[in-house]
Tab-separated table of C-alpha atoms in Angstrom:
chain	number	residue	atom	x	y	z
Z	658	MET	CA	33.320	-13.135	-10.262
Z	659	ARG	CA	31.578	-15.695	-12.473
Z	660	LYS	CA	29.162	-16.493	-9.627
Z	661	ILE	CA	28.297	-12.798	-9.246
Z	662	ILE	CA	27.659	-12.447	-12.979
Z	663	ALA	CA	25.551	-15.629	-12.973
Z	664	LEU	CA	23.457	-14.380	-10.053
Z	665	PHE	CA	23.014	-11.039	-11.800
Z	666	LEU	CA	21.813	-12.733	-14.970
Z	667	ILE	CA	19.394	-14.905	-12.981
Z	668	PHE	CA	17.983	-11.773	-11.332
Z	669	ILE	CA	17.557	-10.077	-14.708
Z	670	GLY	CA	15.868	-13.190	-16.069
Z	671	MET	CA	13.465	-13.317	-13.140
Z	672	SER	CA	12.612	-9.638	-13.642
Z	673	CYS	CA	11.935	-10.199	-17.340
Z	674	ASN	CA	9.744	-13.209	-16.587
Z	675	ASN	CA	7.715	-11.179	-14.111
Z	676	GLU	CA	7.165	-8.521	-16.768
Z	677	LYS	CA	6.171	-11.149	-19.339
Z	678	LYS	CA	3.620	-12.621	-16.937
Z	679	LEU	CA	1.692	-9.352	-17.047
Z	680	GLU	CA	1.744	-9.147	-20.836
Z	681	VAL	CA	-1.498	-10.460	-22.345
Z	682	ASP	CA	-2.829	-10.719	-25.878
Z	683	THR	CA	-5.596	-8.144	-26.272
Z	684	SER	CA	-5.692	-8.230	-30.074
Z	685	GLU	CA	-9.130	-9.870	-30.101
Z	686	ILE	CA	-10.627	-7.425	-27.601
Z	687	LYS	CA	-12.915	-4.952	-29.354
Z	688	VAL	CA	-13.332	-1.410	-28.081
Z	689	ASP	CA	-14.995	1.332	-30.073
Z	690	PHE	CA	-14.958	4.998	-29.083
Z	691	LYS	CA	-13.886	8.421	-30.223
Z	692	ILE	CA	-12.614	11.366	-28.207
Z	693	GLU	CA	-15.233	14.082	-28.465
Z	694	ARG	CA	-13.627	17.515	-28.455
Z	695	PHE	CA	-15.882	19.638	-26.279
Z	696	ASP	CA	-12.977	22.059	-25.875
Z	697	LYS	CA	-12.987	22.730	-29.623
Z	698	ASP	CA	-16.770	22.750	-29.875
Z	699	PHE	CA	-17.053	25.295	-27.075
Z	700	TYR	CA	-14.241	27.725	-27.894
Z	701	LYS	CA	-13.673	27.319	-31.623
Z	702	SER	CA	-16.847	26.210	-33.379
Z	703	ASN	CA	-19.836	28.297	-34.362
Z	704	LYS	CA	-22.215	25.995	-32.515
Z	705	SER	CA	-24.844	27.764	-30.480
Z	706	LEU	CA	-25.294	27.217	-26.760
Z	707	THR	CA	-28.495	25.346	-27.541
Z	708	GLU	CA	-26.600	22.930	-29.783
Z	709	LEU	CA	-23.856	22.462	-27.200
Z	710	LYS	CA	-26.374	21.825	-24.439
Z	711	THR	CA	-28.082	19.223	-26.591
Z	712	SER	CA	-24.794	17.403	-27.250
Z	713	TYR	CA	-23.319	17.787	-23.753
Z	714	PRO	CA	-26.199	18.408	-21.305
Z	715	PHE	CA	-24.201	17.122	-18.312
Z	716	LEU	CA	-21.633	19.936	-18.777
Z	717	PHE	CA	-24.215	22.686	-18.382
Z	718	PRO	CA	-25.726	22.786	-14.879
Z	719	GLU	CA	-29.166	24.397	-14.814
Z	720	SER	CA	-28.068	26.644	-11.960
Z	721	ILE	CA	-25.659	28.531	-14.248
Z	722	GLU	CA	-27.165	31.187	-16.496
Z	723	ASP	CA	-26.463	31.291	-20.219
Z	724	SER	CA	-24.702	34.652	-19.875
Z	725	VAL	CA	-21.909	32.934	-17.932
Z	726	TRP	CA	-21.246	30.555	-20.824
Z	727	VAL	CA	-21.409	33.373	-23.380
Z	728	ASN	CA	-18.794	35.325	-21.434
Z	729	LYS	CA	-16.572	32.251	-21.056
Z	730	ARG	CA	-16.443	31.825	-24.824
Z	731	LYS	CA	-15.165	35.400	-25.146
Z	732	ASN	CA	-12.835	35.491	-22.147
Z	733	THR	CA	-9.312	36.337	-23.354
Z	734	ASP	CA	-7.575	34.295	-20.637
Z	735	GLU	CA	-9.619	31.221	-21.443
Z	736	LEU	CA	-9.051	31.683	-25.160
Z	737	GLU	CA	-5.291	31.898	-24.520
Z	738	LEU	CA	-5.506	28.670	-22.522
Z	739	PHE	CA	-7.453	27.042	-25.356
Z	740	ASP	CA	-4.792	28.120	-27.885
Z	741	GLU	CA	-2.026	26.638	-25.734
Z	742	VAL	CA	-3.947	23.371	-25.500
Z	743	GLN	CA	-4.325	23.260	-29.272
Z	744	ASN	CA	-0.584	23.744	-29.668
Z	745	VAL	CA	-0.142	20.413	-27.883
Z	746	TYR	CA	-3.381	18.564	-28.649
Z	747	GLU	CA	-4.605	19.764	-32.046
Z	748	ASP	CA	-4.155	16.143	-33.109
Z	749	ILE	CA	-5.228	13.757	-30.357
Z	750	GLY	CA	-4.505	10.538	-32.231
Z	751	GLU	CA	-1.713	9.354	-29.901
Z	752	VAL	CA	-3.900	9.950	-26.864
Z	753	HIS	CA	-6.633	7.857	-28.464
Z	754	LYS	CA	-4.168	4.987	-29.067
Z	755	LYS	CA	-3.078	4.973	-25.421
Z	756	ILE	CA	-6.637	5.033	-24.111
Z	757	LYS	CA	-7.662	2.278	-26.513
Z	758	LYS	CA	-4.821	0.075	-25.270
Z	759	LEU	CA	-5.845	0.756	-21.670
Z	760	PHE	CA	-9.514	-0.048	-22.362
Z	761	LYS	CA	-8.517	-3.311	-24.041
Z	762	HIS	CA	-6.525	-4.377	-20.990
Z	763	VAL	CA	-9.328	-3.447	-18.600
Z	764	LYS	CA	-11.836	-5.364	-20.700
Z	765	TYR	CA	-9.523	-8.381	-20.952
Z	766	TYR	CA	-9.709	-8.781	-17.179
Z	767	ASN	CA	-13.303	-7.613	-16.765
Z	768	ARG	CA	-15.590	-8.420	-19.679
Z	769	ARG	CA	-18.390	-6.418	-18.043
Z	770	PHE	CA	-16.402	-3.214	-18.454
Z	771	HIS	CA	-18.349	-0.757	-20.625
Z	772	VAL	CA	-16.296	1.613	-22.724
Z	773	PRO	CA	-17.288	5.108	-21.591
Z	774	ARG	CA	-18.027	8.156	-23.663
Z	775	VAL	CA	-14.713	10.039	-23.777
Z	776	ILE	CA	-14.749	13.844	-23.875
Z	777	SER	CA	-11.906	16.357	-23.749
Z	778	ILE	CA	-12.530	19.558	-21.794
Z	779	LEU	CA	-10.706	22.495	-20.214
Z	780	SER	CA	-10.986	22.891	-16.449
Z	781	ASN	CA	-8.960	26.078	-15.932
Z	782	ILE	CA	-6.072	23.866	-14.777
Z	783	ASP	CA	-7.922	22.172	-11.950
Z	784	TYR	CA	-5.227	19.610	-11.161
Z	785	GLN	CA	-7.412	18.007	-8.480
Z	786	SER	CA	-9.951	17.088	-11.165
Z	787	ARG	CA	-7.633	16.107	-13.990
Z	788	VAL	CA	-9.906	13.231	-14.984
Z	789	VAL	CA	-13.534	12.578	-14.067
Z	790	TYR	CA	-14.981	9.098	-14.539
Z	791	ARG	CA	-18.568	8.356	-13.587
Z	792	ASP	CA	-21.927	7.440	-15.082
Z	793	ASN	CA	-20.225	5.945	-18.150
Z	794	LEU	CA	-18.489	9.239	-18.902
Z	795	LEU	CA	-14.765	9.967	-19.018
Z	796	LEU	CA	-13.837	13.657	-18.978
Z	797	ILE	CA	-10.201	14.601	-19.581
Z	798	SER	CA	-8.906	18.090	-18.738
Z	799	LEU	CA	-6.324	18.614	-21.461
Z	800	ASP	CA	-5.115	21.891	-19.962
Z	801	VAL	CA	-3.557	19.961	-17.054
Z	802	TYR	CA	-1.207	18.051	-19.386
Z	803	LEU	CA	0.747	20.723	-21.250
Z	804	GLY	CA	4.165	19.724	-19.878
Z	805	SER	CA	5.724	20.165	-16.454
Z	806	GLN	CA	7.662	23.286	-17.499
Z	807	HIS	CA	4.738	25.096	-19.110
Z	808	LYS	CA	4.414	28.744	-18.121
Z	809	PHE	CA	0.861	28.234	-16.845
Z	810	TYR	CA	2.207	25.956	-14.106
Z	811	SER	CA	5.022	28.222	-12.904
Z	812	ASP	CA	3.417	28.786	-9.476
Z	813	TYR	CA	2.616	25.124	-8.870
Z	814	PRO	CA	4.796	23.076	-6.492
Z	815	SER	CA	7.208	20.716	-8.243
Z	816	TYR	CA	5.606	17.547	-6.886
Z	817	ILE	CA	2.325	18.576	-8.542
Z	818	LYS	CA	3.478	19.910	-11.904
Z	819	GLN	CA	5.918	17.025	-12.501
Z	820	ASN	CA	2.849	14.996	-13.495
Z	821	ASN	CA	1.263	17.671	-15.690
Z	822	THR	CA	2.524	15.818	-18.744
Z	823	ASN	CA	1.113	13.952	-21.706
Z	824	GLU	CA	2.746	10.750	-20.418
Z	825	TYR	CA	0.938	10.930	-17.084
Z	826	MET	CA	-2.532	11.434	-18.568
Z	827	ILE	CA	-3.059	7.709	-19.171
Z	828	VAL	CA	-2.025	6.971	-15.557
Z	829	ASP	CA	-4.688	9.367	-14.272
Z	830	ILE	CA	-7.299	7.740	-16.507
Z	831	ALA	CA	-6.352	4.268	-15.277
Z	832	SER	CA	-6.462	5.479	-11.664
Z	833	LYS	CA	-10.041	6.702	-12.016
Z	834	ILE	CA	-11.179	3.423	-13.585
Z	835	ILE	CA	-9.441	1.452	-10.837
Z	836	ASP	CA	-11.072	3.594	-8.134
Z	837	GLN	CA	-14.447	2.373	-9.403
Z	838	GLN	CA	-13.350	-1.273	-9.298
Z	839	LEU	CA	-12.143	-1.412	-5.693
Z	840	VAL	CA	-14.561	-1.085	-2.820
Z	841	LEU	CA	-13.361	1.519	-0.334
Z	842	LYS	CA	-12.305	-0.321	2.806
Z	843	ARG	CA	-12.770	0.907	6.364
Z	844	ASN	CA	-9.685	-0.858	7.691
Z	845	ARG	CA	-7.949	1.495	10.067
Z	846	ALA	CA	-4.595	-0.279	10.473
Z	847	PHE	CA	-1.761	1.455	8.628
Z	848	VAL	CA	-0.535	-1.723	6.907
Z	849	HIS	CA	-4.035	-2.456	5.607
Z	850	LYS	CA	-4.283	1.051	4.167
Z	851	MET	CA	-0.901	0.590	2.494
Z	852	ILE	CA	-2.009	-2.692	0.940
Z	853	TYR	CA	-5.305	-1.205	-0.256
Z	854	GLN	CA	-3.307	1.428	-2.147
Z	855	GLY	CA	-0.932	-1.335	-3.251
Z	856	LYS	CA	-3.854	-3.160	-4.865
Z	857	LYS	CA	-4.541	-0.075	-6.961
Z	858	MET	CA	-0.920	0.070	-7.999
Z	859	TYR	CA	-0.916	-3.599	-8.978
Z	860	LEU	CA	-3.951	-3.014	-11.184
Z	861	LYS	CA	-1.905	-0.322	-12.908
Z	862	ASP	CA	0.783	-2.953	-13.436
Z	863	VAL	CA	-1.620	-5.146	-15.400
Z	864	TYR	CA	-3.547	-2.375	-17.167
Z	865	LEU	CA	-0.527	-0.228	-18.076
Z	866	THR	CA	2.108	-2.756	-19.074
Z	867	MET	CA	3.683	-0.180	-21.386
Z	868	ILE	CA	4.255	2.396	-18.628
Z	869	PRO	CA	7.427	2.452	-16.451
Z	870	SER	CA	6.932	1.909	-12.731
Z	871	TYR	CA	8.092	5.370	-11.655
Z	872	LEU	CA	5.433	6.953	-13.838
Z	873	LYS	CA	2.668	4.638	-12.573
Z	874	ILE	CA	3.170	5.928	-9.049
Z	875	GLY	CA	3.812	9.508	-10.123
Z	876	TYR	CA	7.424	9.820	-8.932
Z	877	THR	CA	10.407	11.256	-10.712
Z	878	GLU	CA	12.969	8.615	-11.669
Z	879	GLU	CA	15.286	9.989	-8.975
Z	880	LYS	CA	12.649	9.668	-6.233
Z	881	PHE	CA	11.660	6.204	-7.450
Z	882	ASP	CA	15.294	5.065	-7.324
Z	883	TRP	CA	15.501	6.401	-3.755
Z	884	ALA	CA	12.451	4.300	-2.804
Z	885	LEU	CA	14.006	1.161	-4.334
Z	886	GLU	CA	17.371	1.721	-2.690
Z	887	ASN	CA	15.863	2.412	0.740
Z	888	GLU	CA	13.047	-0.145	0.745
Z	889	GLU	CA	14.589	-2.271	3.498
Z	890	GLN	CA	15.282	0.752	5.721
Z	891	ILE	CA	11.735	2.056	5.236
Z	892	TRP	CA	10.271	-1.303	6.256
Z	893	GLN	CA	12.537	-1.505	9.286
Z	894	TYR	CA	11.460	1.984	10.305
Z	895	PHE	CA	7.777	1.001	10.144
Z	896	ILE	CA	8.456	-2.096	12.249
Z	897	GLU	CA	10.752	-0.442	14.804
Z	898	LYS	CA	8.302	2.427	15.323
Z	899	ASP	CA	5.461	-0.099	15.709
Z	900	LEU	CA	3.475	1.553	12.914
Z	901	LEU	CA	2.096	-1.399	10.935
Z	902	PHE	CA	-1.035	-1.969	13.006
Z	903	SER	CA	-1.328	1.564	14.303
Z	904	THR	CA	-4.655	3.336	13.682
Z	905	ASP	CA	-3.154	6.810	14.043
Z	906	LYS	CA	-4.691	8.908	11.242
Z	907	ASN	CA	-1.611	11.115	11.252
Z	908	LEU	CA	0.195	8.304	9.426
Z	909	ASP	CA	-1.965	9.002	6.371
Z	910	ARG	CA	-0.620	12.540	6.205
Z	911	ARG	CA	2.944	11.357	6.723
Z	912	PHE	CA	3.053	8.379	4.355
Z	913	LEU	CA	-0.076	8.069	2.178
Z	914	ASP	CA	-1.312	11.532	1.200
Z	915	ILE	CA	0.035	13.484	-1.779
Z	916	ALA	CA	3.039	15.446	-0.550
Z	917	PRO	CA	6.515	16.564	-1.703
Z	918	PHE	CA	8.142	13.967	0.572
Z	919	SER	CA	7.331	11.434	3.289
Z	920	LYS	CA	7.707	12.447	6.916
Z	921	PHE	CA	9.977	10.133	8.885
Z	922	TYR	CA	11.066	13.109	11.005
Z	923	LEU	CA	14.657	12.449	10.000
Z	924	GLU	CA	17.317	14.781	8.645
Z	925	HIS	CA	17.039	13.862	4.966
Z	926	ASP	CA	13.264	13.431	4.624
Z	927	ASN	CA	13.286	15.751	1.603
Z	928	LEU	CA	15.138	13.099	-0.425
Z	929	SER	CA	12.188	10.711	-0.134
Z	930	PRO	CA	9.099	10.763	-2.352
Z	931	GLY	CA	5.655	11.357	-0.896
Z	932	ARG	CA	3.241	8.441	-0.400
Z	933	ILE	CA	6.023	6.021	0.509
Z	934	GLY	CA	3.414	3.869	2.264
Z	935	GLU	CA	1.726	3.363	-1.097
Z	936	PHE	CA	5.046	2.277	-2.584
Z	937	ILE	CA	5.551	-0.300	0.194
Z	938	GLY	CA	1.970	-1.537	-0.131
Z	939	TRP	CA	2.590	-2.010	-3.854
Z	940	GLN	CA	5.634	-4.162	-3.173
Z	941	ILE	CA	3.659	-6.259	-0.671
Z	942	VAL	CA	0.911	-6.899	-3.232
Z	943	ARG	CA	3.462	-7.698	-5.931
Z	944	SER	CA	5.033	-10.232	-3.550
Z	945	PHE	CA	1.608	-11.710	-2.782
Z	946	MET	CA	0.843	-12.185	-6.473
Z	947	ARG	CA	4.225	-13.833	-7.088
Z	948	ASN	CA	3.693	-16.278	-4.233
Z	949	ASN	CA	-0.005	-17.110	-4.634
Z	950	ASP	CA	-1.998	-18.485	-7.545
Z	951	VAL	CA	-4.905	-16.024	-7.656
Z	952	SER	CA	-6.617	-14.118	-10.433
Z	953	LEU	CA	-6.846	-10.362	-10.640
Z	954	GLN	CA	-10.534	-10.448	-9.722
Z	955	GLU	CA	-9.724	-12.590	-6.701
Z	956	LEU	CA	-7.041	-10.120	-5.650
Z	957	ILE	CA	-9.588	-7.307	-5.732
Z	958	ARG	CA	-11.867	-9.217	-3.332
Z	959	ILE	CA	-9.246	-10.605	-0.927
Z	960	GLU	CA	-8.976	-8.810	2.396
Z	961	GLU	CA	-5.843	-6.779	3.026
Z	962	GLU	CA	-5.046	-8.739	6.191
Z	963	GLU	CA	-4.932	-12.003	4.230
Z	964	ILE	CA	-2.718	-10.449	1.572
Z	965	PHE	CA	-0.283	-9.309	4.243
Z	966	LYS	CA	-0.134	-12.722	5.897
Z	967	LYS	CA	0.364	-14.636	2.643
Z	968	SER	CA	2.581	-12.171	0.801
Z	969	LYS	CA	5.920	-13.503	2.099
Z	970	TYR	CA	7.100	-9.945	1.624
Z	971	LYS	CA	10.810	-9.336	2.038
Z	972	PRO	CA	12.078	-5.870	1.133
Z	973	ARG	CA	15.021	-5.441	-1.224
Z	974	ARG	CA	18.385	-5.345	0.506
């Protein structure tokens, strides 16, 4: 019994040490930005269209006539959506704190990172464009983060609306920044695709040290626990079915694309989370970083094949 307790304590200690390794001191990192409230300026203020176009020209495509914008500002459905957003995000101070902490971590690892102009918008609940990050702009659709049980999301599938929360907003923002930092690879082997996604997840580990793992990958706690408990069986399945170096694009749909569950074609597939290949790739990259002395920037550049070979990955039993 004493041996079991001792082993348990050693395991806990190792886990804590791994977490501490990712904690860095960002107190000296300076980031300066404000969240510009286009949503308020558009629906609530008395600013003219001319003023709005001057302040936010990139939000007003020339192909759209002014009458469209005038009607949008009067549309009762959009005004109801705006009111619901204000109920949650009238004060956006906590959101600013989270983004500031994220920016500090990104800049700690990449001093060339330029803090973007941050603007809150409404997108009519376009969950596929929750966050847009390009050309030194960061646009955040606040109407996608009203809470998973909000009435506006009643027709959405559970695996989508479970992440329509304030807590998940910072994960989406980090994901978009990370997408810009990793070069899209053309590797066709399934294991290489898993590891590419695993790299992204590891960057979330270092940028979002305050966020629990289940939230980083967008699972419920129950689905995340299932992935942990079945990690060895999942890996065995991939090996036994000879999937690791397969170039079958159907594997993306089964194990990498957003979905309610992963498709093993077994009786209890519905118990699994979607994107289980991403979860496994994450564990491979975590193992690689534990067993190799490389920097984050080096990890970004290292080929997926090399990561796989040097990871010494062994799934949890």
